Short mmCIF file of C-alpha atoms in Angstrom, two decimals:
data_model
loop_
_atom_site.label_atom_id
_atom_site.label_comp_id
_atom_site.label_asym_id
_atom_site.label_seq_id
_atom_site.Cartn_x
_atom_site.Cartn_y
_atom_site.Cartn_z
CA MET O 15 -11.90 10.85 14.95
CA SER O 16 -8.55 11.67 13.36
CA LYS O 17 -8.49 14.21 10.55
CA LEU O 18 -6.71 13.45 7.28
CA VAL O 19 -5.89 16.09 4.66
CA ILE O 20 -5.33 14.74 1.15
CA VAL O 21 -3.67 17.01 -1.41
CA GLY O 22 -3.32 16.10 -5.07
CA THR O 23 -4.96 16.09 -8.46
CA VAL O 24 -8.62 15.38 -9.12
CA ALA O 25 -8.59 14.81 -12.84
CA PHE O 26 -9.60 13.12 -16.06
CA ASP O 27 -7.65 10.15 -17.39
CA ALA O 28 -7.85 8.29 -20.70
CA ILE O 29 -6.13 4.93 -20.48
CA GLU O 30 -5.11 2.24 -22.94
CA THR O 31 -3.78 -1.16 -21.87
CA PRO O 32 -3.47 -4.52 -23.66
CA PHE O 33 -6.96 -5.24 -22.26
CA GLY O 34 -8.76 -2.26 -23.76
CA LYS O 35 -9.06 1.51 -23.64
CA THR O 36 -11.25 4.16 -22.04
CA ASP O 37 -12.53 7.59 -22.91
CA LYS O 38 -12.14 10.32 -20.27
CA ILE O 39 -12.75 8.80 -16.84
CA LEU O 40 -12.28 9.91 -13.24
CA GLY O 41 -8.64 9.97 -12.13
CA GLY O 42 -6.08 11.95 -10.19
CA ALA O 43 -3.86 11.24 -7.19
CA ALA O 44 -6.20 12.79 -4.61
CA THR O 45 -9.10 10.77 -6.01
CA TYR O 46 -7.33 7.43 -5.65
CA ILE O 47 -5.87 8.36 -2.25
CA GLY O 48 -9.26 9.54 -0.98
CA LEU O 49 -11.22 6.51 -2.18
CA SER O 50 -8.63 4.20 -0.63
CA ALA O 51 -8.47 6.06 2.70
CA SER O 52 -12.27 6.18 2.89
CA ASN O 53 -12.26 2.50 3.87
CA PHE O 54 -10.97 3.44 7.34
CA ASN O 55 -13.74 5.72 8.61
CA VAL O 56 -11.49 8.74 9.02
CA ASP O 57 -12.51 12.39 8.74
CA SER O 58 -10.80 13.23 5.45
CA ALA O 59 -10.76 16.26 3.16
CA ALA O 60 -9.52 16.53 -0.41
CA VAL O 61 -7.66 19.66 -1.48
CA SER O 62 -7.51 20.07 -5.25
CA ILE O 63 -8.77 22.03 -8.24
CA VAL O 64 -11.07 21.20 -11.16
CA GLY O 65 -12.68 23.04 -14.04
CA GLY O 66 -16.29 23.75 -14.85
CA ASP O 67 -16.25 20.64 -17.07
CA PHE O 68 -15.89 18.34 -14.05
CA PRO O 69 -19.14 16.38 -13.52
CA GLN O 70 -21.13 16.89 -10.35
CA ASP O 71 -21.58 13.10 -10.24
CA TYR O 72 -17.86 12.68 -9.58
CA LEU O 73 -17.96 15.22 -6.74
CA ASP O 74 -21.01 13.43 -5.32
CA LEU O 75 -19.09 10.14 -5.46
CA LEU O 76 -16.34 11.59 -3.26
CA GLU O 77 -18.86 13.09 -0.84
CA ASN O 78 -20.74 9.80 -0.63
CA ARG O 79 -17.49 8.19 0.51
CA ASN O 80 -17.35 10.77 3.34
CA ILE O 81 -14.60 12.80 1.72
CA ASP O 82 -15.03 16.52 2.45
CA ILE O 83 -14.79 18.42 -0.86
CA GLU O 84 -14.81 22.00 0.48
CA GLY O 85 -11.12 22.21 -0.45
CA ILE O 86 -11.73 21.30 -4.11
CA GLU O 87 -11.74 24.61 -5.96
CA ILE O 88 -14.00 24.77 -9.03
CA VAL O 89 -12.90 27.17 -11.76
CA LYS O 90 -16.12 27.56 -13.73
CA ASP O 91 -14.53 28.84 -16.94
CA GLY O 92 -11.53 26.48 -16.75
CA LYS O 93 -10.78 22.92 -17.81
CA THR O 94 -9.84 20.03 -15.54
CA PHE O 95 -6.35 18.49 -15.61
CA PHE O 96 -6.22 15.69 -18.21
CA TRP O 97 -3.74 12.84 -18.68
CA SER O 98 -3.73 10.11 -21.29
CA GLY O 99 -1.41 7.14 -21.36
CA LYS O 100 -0.78 3.81 -23.07
CA TYR O 101 0.68 0.83 -21.21
CA HIS O 102 3.08 -1.63 -22.81
CA ASN O 103 2.44 -5.38 -22.76
CA ASP O 104 4.43 -5.88 -19.53
CA MET O 105 2.12 -3.32 -17.79
CA ASN O 106 5.16 -1.93 -15.96
CA SER O 107 6.00 0.75 -18.50
CA ARG O 108 3.82 3.27 -20.26
CA ASP O 109 3.92 6.16 -22.68
CA THR O 110 2.28 9.46 -21.83
CA LEU O 111 0.24 10.52 -24.85
CA VAL O 112 -1.34 13.75 -23.58
CA THR O 113 -0.83 15.98 -20.55
CA GLU O 114 -3.03 19.07 -20.25
CA LEU O 115 -2.39 20.97 -17.02
CA ASN O 116 -5.32 23.34 -17.55
CA VAL O 117 -6.49 24.73 -14.15
CA LEU O 118 -3.73 22.82 -12.35
CA GLU O 119 -1.15 25.19 -13.83
CA HIS O 120 -2.23 27.92 -11.40
CA PHE O 121 -3.27 25.72 -8.49
CA ASN O 122 -2.92 27.50 -5.14
CA PRO O 123 -4.19 24.96 -2.57
CA LYS O 124 -6.48 26.19 0.17
CA VAL O 125 -6.85 23.87 3.15
CA PRO O 126 -10.31 24.32 4.72
CA GLU O 127 -10.03 26.05 8.10
CA SER O 128 -11.62 23.10 9.89
CA TYR O 129 -8.83 20.81 8.63
CA GLN O 130 -5.84 23.05 9.29
CA ASP O 131 -5.25 21.17 12.55
CA ALA O 132 -5.34 17.72 10.92
CA ASP O 133 -3.36 14.91 12.53
CA VAL O 134 -2.21 13.42 9.22
CA VAL O 135 -1.38 15.18 5.96
CA MET O 136 -0.99 13.14 2.77
CA LEU O 137 0.81 15.20 0.13
CA GLY O 138 0.06 13.58 -3.22
CA ASN O 139 2.30 13.93 -6.25
CA LEU O 140 2.41 17.66 -7.08
CA HIS O 141 5.01 20.41 -7.46
CA PRO O 142 6.99 20.41 -4.18
CA ALA O 143 6.37 24.15 -3.71
CA VAL O 144 2.64 23.40 -3.69
CA GLN O 145 3.21 20.61 -1.16
CA GLN O 146 5.16 22.99 1.09
CA GLY O 147 2.39 25.56 0.70
CA VAL O 148 -0.04 23.08 2.24
CA LEU O 149 2.23 22.40 5.22
CA ASP O 150 2.56 26.16 5.74
CA GLN O 151 -1.24 26.44 6.13
CA MET O 152 -1.42 23.97 9.01
CA THR O 153 -2.07 25.73 12.33
CA LYS O 154 -0.18 23.02 14.20
CA LYS O 155 2.48 20.57 13.14
CA PRO O 156 0.78 17.39 11.89
CA LYS O 157 1.51 14.24 13.86
CA LEU O 158 2.39 12.63 10.54
CA ALA O 159 3.20 14.24 7.19
CA ILE O 160 3.52 11.86 4.24
CA LEU O 161 4.90 12.92 0.85
CA ASP O 162 4.66 11.23 -2.52
CA THR O 163 6.72 12.48 -5.44
CA MET O 164 8.16 11.42 -8.78
CA ASN O 165 11.26 11.73 -10.97
CA PHE O 166 9.75 14.65 -12.94
CA TRP O 167 10.09 16.92 -9.89
CA MET O 168 13.63 15.64 -9.31
CA ASP O 169 14.44 16.77 -12.84
CA ILE O 170 12.92 20.26 -12.76
CA ALA O 171 12.48 21.28 -9.08
CA LEU O 172 15.06 19.37 -7.06
CA ASP O 173 15.87 22.24 -4.65
CA ASP O 174 12.17 22.73 -3.83
CA LEU O 175 11.77 18.97 -3.39
CA LEU O 176 14.74 18.68 -1.03
CA SER O 177 13.34 21.62 0.95
CA VAL O 178 9.91 20.06 1.53
CA ILE O 179 11.39 16.59 2.16
CA LYS O 180 13.06 18.05 5.27
CA ASN O 181 9.61 18.77 6.71
CA VAL O 182 7.89 15.40 6.29
CA ASP O 183 7.93 12.20 8.34
CA VAL O 184 7.40 9.69 5.53
CA ILE O 185 8.29 9.67 1.84
CA THR O 186 6.79 7.16 -0.59
CA ILE O 187 8.50 6.70 -3.96
CA ASN O 188 9.19 3.85 -6.35
CA ASP O 189 12.52 2.08 -6.73
CA GLU O 190 13.60 4.01 -9.84
CA GLU O 191 12.85 7.34 -8.12
CA ALA O 192 14.66 6.28 -4.94
CA ARG O 193 17.76 5.54 -6.98
CA GLN O 194 17.58 8.87 -8.80
CA LEU O 195 16.99 10.90 -5.63
CA SER O 196 19.82 9.23 -3.71
CA GLY O 197 22.27 8.51 -6.52
CA GLU O 198 22.58 4.96 -5.17
CA TYR O 199 21.62 1.68 -6.86
CA SER O 200 21.25 -0.37 -3.67
CA LEU O 201 17.81 0.38 -2.24
CA VAL O 202 19.14 -0.16 1.29
CA VAL O 203 21.79 2.52 0.78
CA ALA O 204 19.31 4.70 -1.13
CA ALA O 205 16.84 4.56 1.76
CA ARG O 206 19.58 5.49 4.25
CA LYS O 207 20.58 8.53 2.18
CA ILE O 208 16.95 9.64 1.80
CA HIS O 209 16.46 9.16 5.54
CA GLU O 210 19.34 11.61 6.06
CA MET O 211 17.41 14.17 3.98
CA GLY O 212 14.75 14.39 6.70
CA PRO O 213 12.05 11.68 6.65
CA LYS O 214 12.01 9.22 9.56
CA TYR O 215 10.43 6.57 7.35
CA VAL O 216 11.10 5.71 3.72
CA VAL O 217 8.65 3.58 1.73
CA ILE O 218 9.93 2.28 -1.60
CA LYS O 219 7.25 0.87 -3.89
CA LYS O 220 8.26 -1.87 -6.30
CA GLY O 221 5.00 -2.37 -8.22
CA GLU O 222 4.25 -6.04 -8.78
CA HIS O 223 7.21 -6.87 -6.50
CA GLY O 224 5.74 -5.30 -3.37
CA ALA O 225 7.00 -2.53 -1.10
CA LEU O 226 9.84 -1.88 1.36
CA LEU O 227 9.64 0.12 4.60
CA PHE O 228 12.85 1.53 6.11
CA HIS O 229 13.38 3.13 9.53
CA ASN O 230 16.59 3.56 11.52
CA GLY O 231 18.31 0.55 9.99
CA ASN O 232 15.18 -1.63 10.22
CA VAL O 233 13.65 -3.01 7.03
CA PHE O 234 10.21 -4.53 6.41
CA TYR O 235 9.15 -6.09 3.11
CA ALA O 236 5.58 -6.66 1.96
CA PRO O 237 5.05 -8.66 -1.23
CA ALA O 238 2.44 -7.81 -3.82
CA LEU O 239 -0.40 -10.29 -3.96
CA PRO O 240 -0.11 -12.46 -7.11
CA LEU O 241 -3.16 -11.66 -9.23
CA GLU O 242 -4.69 -13.59 -12.09
CA GLU O 243 -5.42 -10.44 -14.06
CA VAL O 244 -4.12 -6.87 -14.01
CA PHE O 245 -6.27 -4.61 -16.19
CA ASP O 246 -4.92 -1.16 -15.35
CA PRO O 247 -2.04 -0.15 -13.04
CA THR O 248 -3.04 3.53 -13.08
CA GLY O 249 -3.45 4.88 -9.56
CA ALA O 250 -2.08 1.79 -7.81
CA GLY O 251 0.68 3.79 -6.10
CA ASP O 252 -1.79 6.44 -4.96
CA THR O 253 -4.19 3.75 -3.75
CA PHE O 254 -1.31 2.25 -1.76
CA ALA O 255 -0.60 5.68 -0.24
CA GLY O 256 -4.27 6.16 0.63
CA GLY O 257 -4.47 2.81 2.39
CA PHE O 258 -1.22 3.52 4.21
CA ALA O 259 -2.28 7.01 5.33
CA GLY O 260 -5.87 6.01 6.09
CA TYR O 261 -4.87 3.15 8.36
CA LEU O 262 -2.36 5.31 10.26
CA ALA O 263 -4.91 8.13 10.64
CA LYS O 264 -7.48 5.67 11.96
CA THR O 265 -5.15 4.04 14.51
CA GLY O 266 -3.16 7.13 15.54
CA ASP O 267 -0.15 4.87 16.06
CA TYR O 268 2.86 6.04 14.03
CA SER O 269 5.37 3.46 15.26
CA PHE O 270 7.46 1.30 12.95
CA GLU O 271 5.52 -1.80 14.03
CA ASN O 272 2.18 -0.22 13.12
CA MET O 273 3.56 1.11 9.86
CA LYS O 274 4.26 -2.49 8.86
CA THR O 275 0.52 -3.13 9.09
CA ALA O 276 -0.16 0.10 7.20
CA VAL O 277 2.06 -1.12 4.35
CA ILE O 278 0.07 -4.37 4.22
CA TYR O 279 -3.20 -2.43 4.07
CA GLY O 280 -1.78 -0.21 1.34
CA SER O 281 -0.66 -3.24 -0.70
CA THR O 282 -4.02 -4.92 -0.18
CA LEU O 283 -6.00 -1.95 -1.47
CA ALA O 284 -3.63 -1.44 -4.41
CA SER O 285 -4.28 -5.06 -5.41
CA PHE O 286 -7.96 -4.20 -5.90
CA CYS O 287 -7.27 -0.99 -7.82
CA VAL O 288 -5.54 -2.76 -10.73
CA GLU O 289 -8.43 -5.19 -11.33
CA LYS O 290 -10.53 -2.71 -13.35
CA PHE O 291 -9.98 0.50 -15.28
CA GLY O 292 -9.50 3.73 -13.35
CA THR O 293 -11.27 4.04 -10.01
CA GLU O 294 -14.08 1.62 -10.90
CA ARG O 295 -12.98 -1.15 -8.55
CA MET O 296 -12.36 1.22 -5.64
CA GLN O 297 -15.79 2.85 -5.82
CA ASN O 298 -17.74 -0.13 -4.49
CA LEU O 299 -15.17 -2.01 -2.44
CA THR O 300 -16.58 -3.69 0.69
CA ASP O 301 -15.04 -4.40 4.10
CA LYS O 302 -15.70 -8.10 3.56
CA GLU O 303 -13.62 -8.12 0.36
CA ILE O 304 -10.78 -6.25 2.07
CA TYR O 305 -10.64 -8.62 5.05
CA LYS O 306 -10.73 -11.66 2.79
CA ARG O 307 -7.77 -10.35 0.83
CA LEU O 308 -5.90 -9.41 4.01
CA ASP O 309 -6.28 -13.05 5.03
CA GLN O 310 -4.76 -14.04 1.69
CA PHE O 311 -1.81 -11.75 2.40
CA LYS O 312 -1.39 -13.35 5.80
CA SER O 313 -1.37 -16.84 4.28
CA LEU O 314 1.10 -15.68 1.64
CA THR O 315 3.65 -14.38 4.12
CA GLN O 316 3.24 -16.50 7.25
CA PHE O 317 5.25 -19.65 7.84
CA ASP O 318 6.82 -21.69 10.63
CA ILE O 319 10.45 -22.65 10.54
CA GLU O 320 12.54 -24.48 13.08
CA LEU O 321 15.96 -22.94 13.47
CA THR O 322 18.58 -25.47 14.59
#
């Protein structure tokens, strides 16, 4: 069985959308990535940090989804990373109300020894120096290293980001971030420039408008499934990344053709994530539900046309 290392935040979120609001609930990039990847029966480990205020029930939830938590450091006298945000009516934009780094401020990731030879490494959204620190702990070069990042790191740690980007195979970012990183408005040109920075594959997420996969001049587009209701977009990008990484770890096929399928799986799982607040929908997702929605994706995108 392939090993997958997932690095990112395990955290508390408090979310407000036009549909309601929550108190502190389970969140964090590594949480969403892990729950999503757990649908593929891969040997995964989460590498993160939490405080003594983090409930054992949440750790048990991850373990019950076969996510190894040895790499989650618990600082007994510290507090867990906390983020609070409010979404606007269009659900595409949000305001950050509170960010408390707490124990994350001094996070020094420690990859468990048994996972230092992992085939796939999924570097969730963190300081790029931390992401590089994880790659440095691997005893052999991963078959696939995937990096997620955001515009915040482009603003304050661009040199570190460009350095770690050289060492990964895939980068996943949204359209706004791709434009900022490349300095180009056209996403096709932006992807080409980012490709020249190091990654063989560039995935550009466009939220409700789907995702694009670029590789050596080839482009693949996956739409987002039209949904009747979107309650909470938090974690959708991380859920996409978890589905993408989990499928590739399961199949061990890192070709462009197989990455197309990985993008579809990522989009499918992200479509579930937004249906309830936080991780609630992802906690009890079944294979039957996933396959039914994959079939919907197939129907959405498949057609016959006679070219004359």
